[in-house]
């Protein structure tokens, strides 16, 4: 029996999603194989040990019977393996992975570099460009400490008339996204120059780095990577968003938003996507798992890599586990495999 620490919650805008994912993982972990301790992190960043009685971490009083953890490091050191089911900042961005590295306890998922790269849309774009993976034309807008917005070009020159610069280079409409966004929080479409200024201000509340992208009329396709040095890639799944685009609401609250596995697009396109996904995972020095998301341009048929998620949504109906279930694995077997991959590294 392995002593396993499941970590859920966290300080990011995706706190509640982590509690949904974590609940599914907890219910499906094989109790014959693991002695499970659950650590809950609240939105302030405080750690708690959950009572054995709590198995639904989505309930409002999930921390009611919990005991505060005063020495997080000592808690980590007592484990054989750590499973962080955390999305977004301070969970999926390399910071907590750094703590796990210091503790020298094996943990599920990407290491420090892969996690932090994948969390930052600006920097992943640079890596993927070098790896020859096609991406939507984009610009990097920075909010300086003095509050001014500027476009930063590839040579690191700053352009003050950012709205004119963006419209000239990308046209309209564009998508505006905080560089560290997740679950579509702070993601907006801008349709005019005035709208663009407004949406950039809104996005800059989430991060000082903002991505502006040409808006693509697209089909959204996702694939799952699993492994360390010789990763496997799943079939391709398709998102059927109900609504304007794949917003936070359509992801988690809209019953009409559906997924379809395998995707309803040409086999050749799916094969290309699977190749790019593997290359993307290797380009960020991925470990364990990642979901890699693509756009297929409805007008031109061009494929673009949109983003890589190192801790994708993990409820039983989430795309990542569903893609492996489609491949013949059970959800519990997938968890076992992820834990095996974590133990393989140390
Ligand atoms: N350039 C774009 N063109 C069209 N739709 C986009 C574009 N960028 C983002 N979107 C829409 O916004 C959603 C969220 O953007 P994404 O980059 O995936 O951020 P997040 O990390 O928050 O999921 C996408 O799933 C898609 O529906
Ligand atoms: Mg996304």
CSV table of C-alpha atoms and ligand atoms in Angstrom, one decimal:
chain,number,residue,atom,x,y,z
A,1,UNK,CA,0.0,0.0,0.0
A,2,UNK,CA,1.3,3.4,-1.0
A,3,UNK,CA,0.7,6.5,1.2
A,4,UNK,CA,-0.9,8.9,-1.3
A,5,UNK,CA,-1.6,12.6,-0.7
A,6,UNK,CA,-4.4,14.0,-2.8
A,7,UNK,CA,-4.3,17.8,-3.0
A,8,UNK,CA,-7.4,19.7,-4.0
A,9,UNK,CA,-8.7,23.3,-4.1
A,10,UNK,CA,-6.1,26.0,-4.4
A,11,UNK,CA,-5.9,29.7,-4.8
A,12,UNK,CA,-6.6,30.0,-8.5
A,13,UNK,CA,-9.8,31.1,-10.3
A,14,UNK,CA,-10.2,27.4,-11.0
A,15,UNK,CA,-10.6,26.5,-7.3
A,16,UNK,CA,-14.1,25.1,-7.7
A,17,UNK,CA,-13.1,23.1,-10.8
A,18,UNK,CA,-10.3,21.5,-8.8
A,19,UNK,CA,-12.8,20.4,-6.1
A,20,UNK,CA,-15.0,18.8,-8.8
A,21,UNK,CA,-12.0,17.0,-10.4
A,22,UNK,CA,-10.6,16.0,-7.0
A,23,UNK,CA,-13.9,14.5,-5.9
A,24,UNK,CA,-13.9,12.2,-9.0
A,25,UNK,CA,-10.3,11.2,-8.5
A,26,UNK,CA,-10.9,10.5,-4.8
A,27,UNK,CA,-13.9,8.3,-5.5
A,28,UNK,CA,-12.1,6.3,-8.1
A,29,UNK,CA,-8.7,5.8,-6.4
A,30,UNK,CA,-8.3,2.1,-5.6
A,31,UNK,CA,-8.4,1.8,-1.7
A,32,UNK,CA,-6.7,-1.6,-2.0
A,33,UNK,CA,-3.6,0.1,-3.3
A,34,UNK,CA,-3.5,3.5,-1.6
A,35,UNK,CA,-3.8,4.9,1.9
A,36,UNK,CA,-5.3,8.2,1.0
A,37,UNK,CA,-4.9,11.5,2.8
A,38,UNK,CA,-6.7,14.5,1.4
A,39,UNK,CA,-5.3,18.0,1.7
A,40,UNK,CA,-7.6,20.9,0.9
A,41,UNK,CA,-6.2,24.3,0.0
A,42,UNK,CA,-8.7,27.2,0.5
A,43,UNK,CA,-8.8,30.2,-1.7
A,44,UNK,CA,-6.4,32.1,0.7
A,45,UNK,CA,-3.8,29.4,0.3
A,46,UNK,CA,-4.2,27.8,3.7
A,47,UNK,CA,-3.9,24.0,3.9
A,48,UNK,CA,-6.2,21.6,5.8
A,49,UNK,CA,-6.4,17.9,6.3
A,50,UNK,CA,-9.9,16.7,5.4
A,51,UNK,CA,-11.9,14.4,7.7
A,52,UNK,CA,-12.4,10.8,6.5
A,53,UNK,CA,-16.1,11.5,6.5
A,54,UNK,CA,-15.9,14.0,3.6
A,55,UNK,CA,-15.9,12.4,0.1
A,56,UNK,CA,-17.6,15.3,-1.8
A,57,UNK,CA,-15.2,18.2,-2.0
A,58,UNK,CA,-17.7,20.3,-3.9
A,59,UNK,CA,-20.0,20.7,-0.9
A,60,UNK,CA,-19.9,24.2,0.7
A,61,UNK,CA,-18.8,22.9,4.1
A,62,UNK,CA,-16.0,20.7,2.8
A,63,UNK,CA,-13.6,22.2,5.3
A,64,UNK,CA,-16.0,22.2,8.3
A,65,UNK,CA,-14.4,19.2,10.1
A,66,UNK,CA,-10.9,19.8,8.6
A,67,UNK,CA,-7.8,20.4,10.7
A,68,UNK,CA,-5.3,23.1,9.7
A,69,UNK,CA,-1.9,22.0,8.5
A,70,UNK,CA,0.8,24.0,10.1
A,71,UNK,CA,3.8,22.2,8.6
A,72,UNK,CA,3.0,21.5,4.9
A,73,UNK,CA,6.6,20.3,4.3
A,74,UNK,CA,6.4,17.7,7.1
A,75,UNK,CA,3.0,16.5,5.6
A,76,UNK,CA,4.6,16.1,2.2
A,77,UNK,CA,7.6,14.2,3.6
A,78,UNK,CA,5.3,11.5,5.1
A,79,UNK,CA,4.0,10.5,1.7
A,80,UNK,CA,5.0,7.9,-0.9
A,81,UNK,CA,3.4,9.9,-3.7
A,82,UNK,CA,1.5,13.2,-4.2
A,83,UNK,CA,-1.4,13.7,-6.6
A,84,UNK,CA,-2.1,17.4,-7.0
A,85,UNK,CA,-5.5,17.8,-8.7
A,86,UNK,CA,-5.0,21.5,-8.9
A,87,UNK,CA,-5.7,23.8,-11.9
A,88,UNK,CA,-4.3,27.2,-12.7
A,89,UNK,CA,-2.1,29.5,-10.6
A,90,UNK,CA,-0.1,28.0,-7.7
A,91,UNK,CA,-1.3,24.5,-8.7
A,92,UNK,CA,-0.5,23.9,-12.3
A,93,UNK,CA,2.1,26.6,-12.9
A,94,UNK,CA,5.3,25.0,-11.4
A,95,UNK,CA,5.1,26.7,-8.0
A,96,UNK,CA,3.7,23.8,-6.0
A,97,UNK,CA,5.8,21.4,-8.2
A,98,UNK,CA,8.8,23.3,-6.9
A,99,UNK,CA,7.7,22.5,-3.3
A,100,UNK,CA,7.2,18.8,-4.2
A,101,UNK,CA,10.7,18.7,-5.8
A,102,UNK,CA,12.2,20.1,-2.6
A,103,UNK,CA,10.4,17.5,-0.5
A,104,UNK,CA,11.8,14.8,-2.9
A,105,UNK,CA,8.5,12.9,-2.9
A,106,UNK,CA,7.3,11.7,-6.3
A,107,UNK,CA,4.3,13.5,-7.7
A,108,UNK,CA,1.8,13.1,-10.6
A,109,UNK,CA,2.2,15.4,-13.6
A,110,UNK,CA,4.6,17.8,-15.2
A,111,UNK,CA,7.8,19.0,-13.4
A,112,UNK,CA,8.5,22.7,-12.6
A,113,UNK,CA,9.6,23.8,-16.1
A,114,UNK,CA,6.9,22.1,-18.1
A,115,UNK,CA,4.2,23.3,-15.7
A,116,UNK,CA,5.3,26.9,-15.7
A,117,UNK,CA,5.8,27.0,-19.5
A,118,UNK,CA,2.4,25.5,-20.2
A,119,UNK,CA,0.7,27.9,-17.8
A,120,UNK,CA,2.0,30.9,-19.7
A,121,UNK,CA,0.5,31.3,-23.1
A,122,UNK,CA,3.1,33.9,-24.2
A,123,UNK,CA,6.0,31.6,-23.5
A,124,UNK,CA,4.5,28.4,-24.8
A,125,UNK,CA,4.0,30.2,-28.1
A,126,UNK,CA,7.7,30.9,-28.4
A,127,UNK,CA,8.6,27.2,-27.7
A,128,UNK,CA,5.9,25.8,-30.1
A,129,UNK,CA,7.0,28.2,-32.8
A,130,UNK,CA,10.5,26.9,-32.5
A,131,UNK,CA,9.1,23.3,-32.7
A,132,UNK,CA,7.3,24.2,-36.0
A,133,UNK,CA,3.8,23.8,-34.5
A,134,UNK,CA,1.3,26.1,-36.3
A,135,UNK,CA,-0.4,28.6,-34.0
A,136,UNK,CA,-2.9,31.5,-34.5
A,137,UNK,CA,-1.2,34.8,-35.3
A,138,UNK,CA,-0.9,36.7,-32.0
A,139,UNK,CA,0.7,39.6,-30.2
A,140,UNK,CA,2.0,40.0,-26.7
A,141,UNK,CA,0.6,42.9,-24.7
A,142,UNK,CA,2.3,43.8,-21.4
A,143,UNK,CA,0.9,45.9,-18.6
A,144,UNK,CA,3.8,47.7,-17.2
A,145,UNK,CA,4.2,48.3,-13.4
A,146,UNK,CA,3.2,52.0,-14.1
A,147,UNK,CA,-0.1,50.7,-15.5
A,148,UNK,CA,0.6,51.5,-19.1
A,149,UNK,CA,-0.2,48.9,-21.8
A,150,UNK,CA,2.3,48.2,-24.6
A,151,UNK,CA,2.7,45.7,-27.3
A,152,UNK,CA,6.0,43.8,-27.0
A,153,UNK,CA,7.4,42.6,-30.3
A,154,UNK,CA,9.8,39.6,-30.9
A,155,UNK,CA,12.8,41.9,-30.4
A,156,UNK,CA,11.4,43.1,-27.1
A,157,UNK,CA,10.6,46.6,-28.4
A,158,UNK,CA,7.6,48.2,-26.8
A,159,UNK,CA,4.9,49.9,-28.9
A,160,UNK,CA,2.8,52.5,-27.0
A,161,UNK,CA,-0.1,52.9,-29.5
A,162,UNK,CA,-1.1,49.3,-28.8
A,163,UNK,CA,-4.7,49.4,-30.1
A,164,UNK,CA,-3.6,50.8,-33.6
A,165,UNK,CA,-0.7,48.3,-33.7
A,166,UNK,CA,-3.0,45.3,-32.9
A,167,UNK,CA,-5.7,46.2,-35.4
A,168,UNK,CA,-3.1,46.9,-38.1
A,169,UNK,CA,-1.4,43.5,-37.6
A,170,UNK,CA,-4.3,41.2,-36.7
A,171,UNK,CA,-7.5,43.0,-37.9
A,172,UNK,CA,-10.7,42.5,-36.0
A,173,UNK,CA,-12.3,40.7,-34.2
A,174,UNK,CA,-9.6,39.4,-31.9
A,175,UNK,CA,-9.4,37.3,-28.8
A,176,UNK,CA,-7.9,38.8,-25.6
A,177,UNK,CA,-6.7,36.4,-22.9
A,178,UNK,CA,-4.6,36.7,-19.8
A,179,UNK,CA,-1.4,34.8,-20.5
A,180,UNK,CA,-2.0,32.6,-17.4
A,181,UNK,CA,-5.7,32.1,-17.9
A,182,UNK,CA,-7.5,28.9,-17.5
A,183,UNK,CA,-11.2,27.8,-17.8
A,184,UNK,CA,-11.8,30.8,-20.0
A,185,UNK,CA,-11.6,33.2,-17.0
A,186,UNK,CA,-10.7,36.7,-18.3
A,187,UNK,CA,-11.0,35.6,-22.0
A,188,UNK,CA,-12.9,38.0,-24.2
A,189,UNK,CA,-13.6,38.7,-27.9
A,190,UNK,CA,-13.1,42.3,-29.0
A,191,UNK,CA,-14.9,43.5,-32.1
A,192,UNK,CA,-13.9,47.2,-32.3
A,193,UNK,CA,-10.9,49.3,-31.3
A,194,UNK,CA,-12.8,50.8,-28.3
A,195,UNK,CA,-13.9,47.3,-27.3
A,196,UNK,CA,-10.3,46.1,-27.6
A,197,UNK,CA,-9.1,48.8,-25.1
A,198,UNK,CA,-11.9,47.9,-22.7
A,199,UNK,CA,-11.2,44.1,-23.0
A,200,UNK,CA,-7.5,44.6,-22.6
A,201,UNK,CA,-8.1,46.5,-19.4
A,202,UNK,CA,-10.4,43.7,-18.2
A,203,UNK,CA,-7.9,40.9,-19.0
A,204,UNK,CA,-5.1,42.9,-17.4
A,205,UNK,CA,-6.8,42.4,-14.0
A,206,UNK,CA,-5.8,38.7,-14.2
A,207,UNK,CA,-2.2,39.0,-15.4
A,208,UNK,CA,0.3,41.6,-16.5
A,209,UNK,CA,0.9,39.6,-19.7
A,210,UNK,CA,-1.9,39.4,-22.2
A,211,UNK,CA,-2.2,37.5,-25.5
A,212,UNK,CA,-4.2,39.0,-28.4
A,213,UNK,CA,-5.0,36.6,-31.1
A,214,UNK,CA,-6.7,36.7,-34.5
A,215,UNK,CA,-10.2,35.3,-34.0
A,216,UNK,CA,-10.7,32.0,-35.7
A,217,UNK,CA,-14.1,30.6,-36.7
A,218,UNK,CA,-13.2,27.1,-35.7
A,219,UNK,CA,-14.0,23.6,-34.5
A,220,UNK,CA,-12.3,22.9,-31.2
A,221,UNK,CA,-10.4,19.6,-31.0
A,222,UNK,CA,-8.6,18.1,-28.0
A,223,UNK,CA,-6.3,15.2,-27.5
A,224,UNK,CA,-4.7,13.5,-24.5
A,225,UNK,CA,-1.0,12.7,-23.9
A,226,UNK,CA,0.0,10.2,-21.3
A,227,UNK,CA,3.6,9.1,-20.4
A,228,UNK,CA,7.1,10.3,-19.6
A,229,UNK,CA,9.9,9.7,-22.2
A,230,UNK,CA,7.8,7.6,-24.6
A,231,UNK,CA,4.3,9.2,-24.3
A,232,UNK,CA,1.2,7.8,-25.8
A,233,UNK,CA,-1.5,10.0,-27.5
A,234,UNK,CA,-5.2,9.2,-27.5
A,235,UNK,CA,-7.8,9.7,-30.1
A,236,UNK,CA,-9.0,13.2,-30.9
A,237,UNK,CA,-12.2,14.6,-29.2
A,238,UNK,CA,-14.4,17.4,-30.4
A,239,UNK,CA,-16.0,20.1,-28.3
A,240,UNK,CA,-19.6,21.1,-29.2
A,241,UNK,CA,-19.9,24.4,-27.3
A,242,UNK,CA,-23.4,25.7,-26.8
A,243,UNK,CA,-23.1,29.5,-27.0
A,244,UNK,CA,-20.7,32.1,-28.3
A,245,UNK,CA,-17.5,30.3,-27.6
A,246,UNK,CA,-16.2,27.8,-25.1
A,247,UNK,CA,-16.7,30.1,-22.0
A,248,UNK,CA,-16.5,29.2,-18.3
A,249,UNK,CA,-20.3,28.8,-18.3
A,250,UNK,CA,-20.4,26.6,-21.3
A,251,UNK,CA,-17.6,24.4,-19.9
A,252,UNK,CA,-19.1,23.9,-16.5
A,253,UNK,CA,-22.7,25.0,-16.3
A,254,UNK,CA,-24.3,24.5,-19.7
A,255,UNK,CA,-25.9,21.1,-20.0
A,256,UNK,CA,-26.1,21.6,-23.8
A,257,UNK,CA,-22.3,21.8,-24.2
A,258,UNK,CA,-21.2,18.4,-25.3
A,259,UNK,CA,-18.1,16.5,-26.4
A,260,UNK,CA,-17.8,13.9,-29.1
A,261,UNK,CA,-15.1,11.1,-29.3
A,262,UNK,CA,-13.8,10.5,-31.8
A,263,UNK,CA,-14.0,13.9,-33.5
A,264,UNK,CA,-16.2,14.3,-36.6
A,265,UNK,CA,-13.3,15.5,-38.8
A,266,UNK,CA,-11.1,13.8,-41.4
A,267,UNK,CA,-8.8,11.0,-40.2
A,268,UNK,CA,-5.8,12.8,-41.8
A,269,UNK,CA,-6.5,15.9,-39.7
A,270,UNK,CA,-6.8,13.8,-36.5
A,271,UNK,CA,-3.5,12.1,-37.3
A,272,UNK,CA,-1.8,15.5,-37.8
A,273,UNK,CA,-3.2,16.8,-34.5
A,274,UNK,CA,-2.0,13.7,-32.6
A,275,UNK,CA,1.5,14.3,-34.0
A,276,UNK,CA,1.5,18.0,-33.1
A,277,UNK,CA,0.3,17.1,-29.6
A,278,UNK,CA,3.1,14.7,-29.0
A,279,UNK,CA,5.6,17.2,-30.2
A,280,UNK,CA,4.1,19.9,-28.0
A,281,UNK,CA,4.3,17.7,-25.0
A,282,UNK,CA,7.9,16.9,-25.6
A,283,UNK,CA,8.8,20.5,-26.5
A,284,UNK,CA,7.7,21.7,-23.0
A,285,UNK,CA,9.5,18.8,-21.4
A,286,UNK,CA,6.2,17.2,-20.4
A,287,UNK,CA,5.8,14.4,-17.8
A,288,UNK,CA,2.8,12.3,-16.9
A,289,UNK,CA,0.0,13.9,-18.6
A,290,UNK,CA,-1.3,16.9,-20.7
A,291,UNK,CA,-4.4,17.7,-22.7
A,292,UNK,CA,-3.5,19.5,-25.9
A,293,UNK,CA,-6.1,21.7,-27.5
A,294,UNK,CA,-6.4,22.7,-31.2
A,295,UNK,CA,-8.5,24.9,-33.5
A,296,UNK,CA,-9.5,23.7,-36.9
A,297,UNK,CA,-10.3,26.7,-39.1
A,298,UNK,CA,-13.7,26.1,-40.7
A,299,UNK,CA,-12.9,28.4,-43.6
A,300,UNK,CA,-9.4,27.4,-44.5
A,301,UNK,CA,-9.0,23.9,-42.9
A,302,UNK,CA,-5.8,25.1,-41.1
A,303,UNK,CA,-4.9,23.4,-37.9
A,304,UNK,CA,-3.6,25.6,-35.0
A,305,UNK,CA,-2.4,24.5,-31.6
A,306,UNK,CA,-4.3,26.6,-29.0
A,307,UNK,CA,-2.9,25.5,-25.7
A,308,UNK,CA,-1.5,22.7,-23.6
A,309,UNK,CA,-2.9,21.9,-20.1
A,310,UNK,CA,-0.7,20.0,-17.7
A,311,UNK,CA,-3.6,19.3,-15.3
A,312,UNK,CA,-6.7,19.2,-17.4
A,313,UNK,CA,-10.2,18.9,-16.0
A,314,UNK,CA,-10.5,15.5,-14.4
A,315,UNK,CA,-14.2,14.8,-13.5
A,316,UNK,CA,-15.5,11.5,-14.9
A,317,UNK,CA,-17.1,13.4,-17.8
A,318,UNK,CA,-14.0,15.6,-18.6
A,319,UNK,CA,-12.4,15.2,-21.9
A,320,UNK,CA,-9.0,13.9,-20.7
A,321,UNK,CA,-10.2,10.8,-18.8
A,322,UNK,CA,-12.9,10.3,-21.4
A,323,UNK,CA,-10.3,10.0,-24.2
A,324,UNK,CA,-8.6,7.2,-22.3
A,325,UNK,CA,-11.8,5.5,-21.4
A,326,UNK,CA,-12.6,5.5,-25.1
A,327,UNK,CA,-9.2,3.8,-25.6
A,328,UNK,CA,-10.3,1.0,-23.3
A,329,UNK,CA,-8.9,2.1,-19.9
A,330,UNK,CA,-11.1,2.5,-16.9
A,331,UNK,CA,-10.9,5.8,-14.9
A,332,UNK,CA,-9.2,3.9,-12.0
A,333,UNK,CA,-6.6,2.3,-14.3
A,334,UNK,CA,-5.8,5.8,-15.7
A,335,UNK,CA,-5.2,7.0,-12.1
A,336,UNK,CA,-3.0,3.9,-11.4
A,337,UNK,CA,-1.0,4.6,-14.6
A,338,UNK,CA,-0.4,8.3,-13.6
A,339,UNK,CA,0.8,7.2,-10.2
A,340,UNK,CA,3.1,4.6,-11.8
A,341,UNK,CA,4.5,7.3,-14.1
A,342,UNK,CA,5.2,9.6,-11.1
A,343,UNK,CA,7.0,6.8,-9.2
A,344,UNK,CA,9.0,5.9,-12.4
A,345,UNK,CA,10.8,9.3,-12.2
A,346,UNK,CA,12.3,9.1,-8.7
B,1,LIG,N1,-8.1,32.9,-31.3
B,1,LIG,C1,-9.3,32.4,-31.0
B,1,LIG,N2,-10.3,32.3,-32.0
B,1,LIG,C2,-11.5,31.8,-31.6
B,1,LIG,N3,-11.8,31.3,-30.4
B,1,LIG,C3,-10.9,31.5,-29.4
B,1,LIG,C4,-9.6,32.0,-29.7
B,1,LIG,N4,-8.9,31.9,-28.5
B,1,LIG,C5,-9.7,31.4,-27.6
B,1,LIG,N5,-10.9,31.2,-28.1
B,1,LIG,C6,-12.1,30.6,-27.4
B,1,LIG,O1,-11.9,30.9,-26.0
B,1,LIG,C7,-11.8,29.6,-25.3
B,1,LIG,C8,-10.8,29.8,-24.1
B,1,LIG,O2,-9.5,30.2,-24.6
B,1,LIG,P1,-8.2,29.4,-24.2
B,1,LIG,O3,-7.1,29.9,-25.0
B,1,LIG,O4,-8.5,27.9,-24.4
B,1,LIG,O5,-8.1,29.8,-22.7
B,1,LIG,P2,-8.2,28.9,-21.3
B,1,LIG,O6,-6.8,28.6,-20.9
B,1,LIG,O7,-8.8,29.9,-20.4
B,1,LIG,O8,-9.0,27.7,-21.6
B,1,LIG,C9,-11.4,28.6,-26.3
B,1,LIG,O9,-11.8,27.3,-25.9
B,1,LIG,C10,-12.2,29.1,-27.5
B,1,LIG,O10,-13.6,28.7,-27.4
B,2,LIG,MG1,-8.7,26.3,-23.1
